Amino acid sequence: MLDNDTRQRIISLIRQEVVPAIGCTEPMAVALCTARAAEMLGRRPEQIQVSLSANVLKNAMGVGIPGTGMVGLPIAVALGALVGKSAYQLEVLKDLTPAALKEGKRFVGEKRVRICLKGNISEKLYIEATCTSGQDSATAVIAGSHTRFVGAAGDNDAGCAPGRAADGAVAQAEACGHPVSLNLRTVYDFATESPLDEIRFILESRRYNMRAAQEAIKGNYGHNLGKTIDRPLAKGIFGNSIFSHIIAKTAAACDARMGGAMIPVMSNSGSGNQGICATNPVAVYAQENENTEEELIRALALSHLTAIYIKQSLGKLSALCGCVVASIGSSCGITYLMGGDYERVCRSVKNMIANLTGMICDGAKPSCSLKIASGVSTAILSSLLSMEGKCVTSAEGIIDDDVDRCIRNLTSIGADAMQATDSMVLDIMTCKA
């Protein structure tokens, strides 16, 4: 069993990375940064300028903003300044009212919001918001993580200058936070051996994310993928099976979230879709397979911590779709629920990496549910193959005998080799007629 100090540090890491969020985390992080700047200004701003890294801009362009019926950043920025509270973190807009929305629309209509690309930074997650009123202004900076403030400056504030800490933000925060060095063995041992009461809190992810799936039934969100899989035509193809139920409940939660439903989900590593994808497949399988509550808790811990581990080397934002990472986590969790041991979990990871590596992220948007469905279906297939003793071997593609090297191969491709892909995707998205 892991020693108590290591367990407590991992628990702290999970609690830091698995948190509630309303709406897509990129526009909510921009709203959060704007809210902090407005709070520092101390009064309603007359103008707001937001400068963003390319990856934040990409992920915030096409997604619904909860409770607004609108898409994109301007309304998120306006509402962040008008009604946002930075203390709420990624639930920054939960006090939204119809009157505030009307005021936010007017603010945007008066062209008081300016959004631009921040140049000459290597940090993929960077947000700089400046609120101005008369001769006074205040600036807040988030970098490295969706809620990590690294700079703040106002006319009466001696804080660090905007942008100064951008490239060093992650290193600075990690030096303060004493990060846990993970490998898959440590992840597995933590999830399967920790005292149950220490990790029971992970059940909150099921409560949040399965509720989001139920919310999708009440409206027509996004592409209605979750509801479509539950309809008679789809059942004639997929059957009324655990497989179809897993895909439906996972896609439905994504439909609601990307479609702007005013409901929180439990995120993972700064992504609500990753949180959904790491949670709902495991929760549905455990329910239909009649696993015990203890088995569910341990499977959820395994799924979420696997995703966190992979994101440590991949980064919060990358050209690689986050559902690849979260689906690897859910495959590990499902394999455990099927009775799989560590070796079978390793096989599932290798099967996943052999299949899904290379799936691009082209921003947060309603069609993310399609990618989640692909990831989840692959997760189930990988688990089944693993339980049958089948595993993609080191003679094939990027797979290595060592599972942690496999993961590094995946993250190296996503973080480094796909950078040109990331730039081209952004060019395509921003140059549409």
JSON list of C-alpha atoms in Angstrom, two decimals, residues 6-115:
[
{"chain": "A", "resi": 6, "resn": "THR", "atom": "CA", "xyz": [1.75, 9.93, -0.87]},
{"chain": "A", "resi": 7, "resn": "ARG", "atom": "CA", "xyz": [-1.95, 9.07, -0.62]},
{"chain": "A", "resi": 8, "resn": "GLN", "atom": "CA", "xyz": [-2.81, 12.45, 0.87]},
{"chain": "A", "resi": 9, "resn": "ARG", "atom": "CA", "xyz": [-0.88, 14.27, -1.85]},
{"chain": "A", "resi": 10, "resn": "ILE", "atom": "CA", "xyz": [-2.71, 12.29, -4.53]},
{"chain": "A", "resi": 11, "resn": "ILE", "atom": "CA", "xyz": [-6.06, 13.03, -2.86]},
{"chain": "A", "resi": 12, "resn": "SER", "atom": "CA", "xyz": [-5.15, 16.72, -2.84]},
{"chain": "A", "resi": 13, "resn": "LEU", "atom": "CA", "xyz": [-4.27, 16.48, -6.54]},
{"chain": "A", "resi": 14, "resn": "ILE", "atom": "CA", "xyz": [-7.60, 14.85, -7.40]},
{"chain": "A", "resi": 15, "resn": "ARG", "atom": "CA", "xyz": [-9.53, 17.44, -5.40]},
{"chain": "A", "resi": 16, "resn": "GLN", "atom": "CA", "xyz": [-7.65, 20.16, -7.29]},
{"chain": "A", "resi": 17, "resn": "GLU", "atom": "CA", "xyz": [-8.27, 18.66, -10.74]},
{"chain": "A", "resi": 18, "resn": "VAL", "atom": "CA", "xyz": [-11.79, 17.22, -10.34]},
{"chain": "A", "resi": 19, "resn": "VAL", "atom": "CA", "xyz": [-14.00, 20.24, -9.66]},
{"chain": "A", "resi": 20, "resn": "PRO", "atom": "CA", "xyz": [-17.46, 21.54, -10.65]},
{"chain": "A", "resi": 21, "resn": "ALA", "atom": "CA", "xyz": [-17.78, 23.74, -13.72]},
{"chain": "A", "resi": 22, "resn": "ILE", "atom": "CA", "xyz": [-20.74, 25.34, -15.48]},
{"chain": "A", "resi": 23, "resn": "GLY", "atom": "CA", "xyz": [-20.37, 25.38, -19.25]},
{"chain": "A", "resi": 24, "resn": "CYS", "atom": "CA", "xyz": [-17.24, 24.93, -21.30]},
{"chain": "A", "resi": 25, "resn": "THR", "atom": "CA", "xyz": [-14.19, 25.62, -19.17]},
{"chain": "A", "resi": 26, "resn": "GLU", "atom": "CA", "xyz": [-12.38, 27.91, -21.64]},
{"chain": "A", "resi": 27, "resn": "PRO", "atom": "CA", "xyz": [-15.07, 30.64, -21.89]},
{"chain": "A", "resi": 28, "resn": "MET", "atom": "CA", "xyz": [-15.75, 30.19, -18.16]},
{"chain": "A", "resi": 29, "resn": "ALA", "atom": "CA", "xyz": [-12.05, 30.74, -17.43]},
{"chain": "A", "resi": 30, "resn": "VAL", "atom": "CA", "xyz": [-12.18, 33.89, -19.57]},
{"chain": "A", "resi": 31, "resn": "ALA", "atom": "CA", "xyz": [-15.28, 35.03, -17.64]},
{"chain": "A", "resi": 32, "resn": "LEU", "atom": "CA", "xyz": [-13.46, 34.22, -14.39]},
{"chain": "A", "resi": 33, "resn": "CYS", "atom": "CA", "xyz": [-10.44, 36.30, -15.38]},
{"chain": "A", "resi": 34, "resn": "THR", "atom": "CA", "xyz": [-12.71, 39.18, -16.43]},
{"chain": "A", "resi": 35, "resn": "ALA", "atom": "CA", "xyz": [-14.62, 38.95, -13.15]},
{"chain": "A", "resi": 36, "resn": "ARG", "atom": "CA", "xyz": [-11.37, 39.25, -11.18]},
{"chain": "A", "resi": 37, "resn": "ALA", "atom": "CA", "xyz": [-10.30, 42.29, -13.21]},
{"chain": "A", "resi": 38, "resn": "ALA", "atom": "CA", "xyz": [-13.71, 43.94, -12.70]},
{"chain": "A", "resi": 39, "resn": "GLU", "atom": "CA", "xyz": [-13.52, 43.25, -8.96]},
{"chain": "A", "resi": 40, "resn": "MET", "atom": "CA", "xyz": [-10.11, 44.90, -8.83]},
{"chain": "A", "resi": 41, "resn": "LEU", "atom": "CA", "xyz": [-11.41, 47.89, -10.79]},
{"chain": "A", "resi": 42, "resn": "GLY", "atom": "CA", "xyz": [-14.14, 48.25, -8.18]},
{"chain": "A", "resi": 43, "resn": "ARG", "atom": "CA", "xyz": [-16.90, 49.45, -10.48]},
{"chain": "A", "resi": 44, "resn": "ARG", "atom": "CA", "xyz": [-18.61, 48.64, -13.73]},
{"chain": "A", "resi": 45, "resn": "PRO", "atom": "CA", "xyz": [-16.11, 48.78, -16.61]},
{"chain": "A", "resi": 46, "resn": "GLU", "atom": "CA", "xyz": [-16.72, 50.87, -19.69]},
{"chain": "A", "resi": 47, "resn": "GLN", "atom": "CA", "xyz": [-14.44, 48.77, -21.90]},
{"chain": "A", "resi": 48, "resn": "ILE", "atom": "CA", "xyz": [-12.98, 45.26, -21.64]},
{"chain": "A", "resi": 49, "resn": "GLN", "atom": "CA", "xyz": [-10.04, 43.92, -23.62]},
{"chain": "A", "resi": 50, "resn": "VAL", "atom": "CA", "xyz": [-9.21, 40.21, -23.50]},
{"chain": "A", "resi": 51, "resn": "SER", "atom": "CA", "xyz": [-6.01, 38.72, -24.96]},
{"chain": "A", "resi": 52, "resn": "LEU", "atom": "CA", "xyz": [-5.91, 34.94, -25.36]},
{"chain": "A", "resi": 53, "resn": "SER", "atom": "CA", "xyz": [-3.56, 32.17, -26.39]},
{"chain": "A", "resi": 54, "resn": "ALA", "atom": "CA", "xyz": [-4.52, 30.37, -29.58]},
{"chain": "A", "resi": 55, "resn": "ASN", "atom": "CA", "xyz": [-5.71, 27.23, -27.79]},
{"chain": "A", "resi": 56, "resn": "VAL", "atom": "CA", "xyz": [-8.06, 29.14, -25.50]},
{"chain": "A", "resi": 57, "resn": "LEU", "atom": "CA", "xyz": [-9.45, 31.07, -28.46]},
{"chain": "A", "resi": 58, "resn": "LYS", "atom": "CA", "xyz": [-9.94, 27.83, -30.41]},
{"chain": "A", "resi": 59, "resn": "ASN", "atom": "CA", "xyz": [-11.83, 26.17, -27.57]},
{"chain": "A", "resi": 60, "resn": "ALA", "atom": "CA", "xyz": [-14.11, 29.12, -26.87]},
{"chain": "A", "resi": 61, "resn": "MET", "atom": "CA", "xyz": [-15.25, 30.15, -30.35]},
{"chain": "A", "resi": 62, "resn": "GLY", "atom": "CA", "xyz": [-18.09, 27.74, -31.06]},
{"chain": "A", "resi": 63, "resn": "VAL", "atom": "CA", "xyz": [-19.55, 26.66, -27.73]},
{"chain": "A", "resi": 64, "resn": "GLY", "atom": "CA", "xyz": [-22.82, 27.65, -26.08]},
{"chain": "A", "resi": 65, "resn": "ILE", "atom": "CA", "xyz": [-22.64, 29.89, -23.00]},
{"chain": "A", "resi": 66, "resn": "PRO", "atom": "CA", "xyz": [-24.93, 28.51, -20.26]},
{"chain": "A", "resi": 67, "resn": "GLY", "atom": "CA", "xyz": [-28.19, 30.32, -19.65]},
{"chain": "A", "resi": 68, "resn": "THR", "atom": "CA", "xyz": [-27.75, 32.73, -22.57]},
{"chain": "A", "resi": 69, "resn": "GLY", "atom": "CA", "xyz": [-28.81, 30.92, -25.72]},
{"chain": "A", "resi": 70, "resn": "MET", "atom": "CA", "xyz": [-25.69, 32.47, -27.27]},
{"chain": "A", "resi": 71, "resn": "VAL", "atom": "CA", "xyz": [-22.41, 31.13, -28.61]},
{"chain": "A", "resi": 72, "resn": "GLY", "atom": "CA", "xyz": [-18.89, 32.44, -28.18]},
{"chain": "A", "resi": 73, "resn": "LEU", "atom": "CA", "xyz": [-16.76, 34.69, -26.00]},
{"chain": "A", "resi": 74, "resn": "PRO", "atom": "CA", "xyz": [-18.22, 38.24, -26.09]},
{"chain": "A", "resi": 75, "resn": "ILE", "atom": "CA", "xyz": [-21.25, 37.44, -23.92]},
{"chain": "A", "resi": 76, "resn": "ALA", "atom": "CA", "xyz": [-19.11, 35.39, -21.53]},
{"chain": "A", "resi": 77, "resn": "VAL", "atom": "CA", "xyz": [-16.72, 38.34, -21.13]},
{"chain": "A", "resi": 78, "resn": "ALA", "atom": "CA", "xyz": [-19.55, 40.83, -20.58]},
{"chain": "A", "resi": 79, "resn": "LEU", "atom": "CA", "xyz": [-21.32, 38.68, -18.01]},
{"chain": "A", "resi": 80, "resn": "GLY", "atom": "CA", "xyz": [-18.06, 37.93, -16.23]},
{"chain": "A", "resi": 81, "resn": "ALA", "atom": "CA", "xyz": [-17.66, 41.65, -15.62]},
{"chain": "A", "resi": 82, "resn": "LEU", "atom": "CA", "xyz": [-21.30, 42.37, -14.83]},
{"chain": "A", "resi": 83, "resn": "VAL", "atom": "CA", "xyz": [-22.38, 39.46, -12.60]},
{"chain": "A", "resi": 84, "resn": "GLY", "atom": "CA", "xyz": [-19.37, 37.14, -12.33]},
{"chain": "A", "resi": 85, "resn": "LYS", "atom": "CA", "xyz": [-17.81, 36.33, -8.97]},
{"chain": "A", "resi": 86, "resn": "SER", "atom": "CA", "xyz": [-14.24, 35.05, -9.00]},
{"chain": "A", "resi": 87, "resn": "ALA", "atom": "CA", "xyz": [-14.84, 33.19, -5.73]},
{"chain": "A", "resi": 88, "resn": "TYR", "atom": "CA", "xyz": [-17.10, 30.81, -7.67]},
{"chain": "A", "resi": 89, "resn": "GLN", "atom": "CA", "xyz": [-14.16, 29.68, -9.82]},
{"chain": "A", "resi": 90, "resn": "LEU", "atom": "CA", "xyz": [-15.47, 27.77, -12.90]},
{"chain": "A", "resi": 91, "resn": "GLU", "atom": "CA", "xyz": [-19.06, 28.33, -11.74]},
{"chain": "A", "resi": 92, "resn": "VAL", "atom": "CA", "xyz": [-18.38, 32.04, -12.12]},
{"chain": "A", "resi": 93, "resn": "LEU", "atom": "CA", "xyz": [-21.71, 32.82, -13.86]},
{"chain": "A", "resi": 94, "resn": "LYS", "atom": "CA", "xyz": [-24.05, 30.85, -11.58]},
{"chain": "A", "resi": 95, "resn": "ASP", "atom": "CA", "xyz": [-25.76, 34.07, -10.38]},
{"chain": "A", "resi": 96, "resn": "LEU", "atom": "CA", "xyz": [-26.92, 34.88, -13.92]},
{"chain": "A", "resi": 97, "resn": "THR", "atom": "CA", "xyz": [-30.43, 36.35, -14.13]},
{"chain": "A", "resi": 98, "resn": "PRO", "atom": "CA", "xyz": [-32.62, 37.37, -17.10]},
{"chain": "A", "resi": 99, "resn": "ALA", "atom": "CA", "xyz": [-32.00, 41.04, -16.25]},
{"chain": "A", "resi": 100, "resn": "ALA", "atom": "CA", "xyz": [-28.24, 40.49, -16.17]},
{"chain": "A", "resi": 101, "resn": "LEU", "atom": "CA", "xyz": [-28.37, 38.67, -19.50]},
{"chain": "A", "resi": 102, "resn": "LYS", "atom": "CA", "xyz": [-30.27, 41.59, -21.05]},
{"chain": "A", "resi": 103, "resn": "GLU", "atom": "CA", "xyz": [-27.64, 43.98, -19.73]},
{"chain": "A", "resi": 104, "resn": "GLY", "atom": "CA", "xyz": [-24.85, 41.73, -21.00]},
{"chain": "A", "resi": 105, "resn": "LYS", "atom": "CA", "xyz": [-26.35, 41.67, -24.49]},
{"chain": "A", "resi": 106, "resn": "ARG", "atom": "CA", "xyz": [-26.55, 45.46, -24.45]},
{"chain": "A", "resi": 107, "resn": "PHE", "atom": "CA", "xyz": [-22.91, 45.66, -23.33]},
{"chain": "A", "resi": 108, "resn": "VAL", "atom": "CA", "xyz": [-21.85, 43.46, -26.24]},
{"chain": "A", "resi": 109, "resn": "GLY", "atom": "CA", "xyz": [-24.08, 45.35, -28.67]},
{"chain": "A", "resi": 110, "resn": "GLU", "atom": "CA", "xyz": [-22.40, 48.59, -27.70]},
{"chain": "A", "resi": 111, "resn": "LYS", "atom": "CA", "xyz": [-19.08, 47.03, -28.74]},
{"chain": "A", "resi": 112, "resn": "ARG", "atom": "CA", "xyz": [-17.51, 47.41, -25.32]},
{"chain": "A", "resi": 113, "resn": "VAL", "atom": "CA", "xyz": [-15.75, 44.02, -25.58]},
{"chain": "A", "resi": 114, "resn": "ARG", "atom": "CA", "xyz": [-12.58, 43.49, -27.61]},
{"chain": "A", "resi": 115, "resn": "ILE", "atom": "CA", "xyz": [-11.01, 40.04, -27.99]}
]
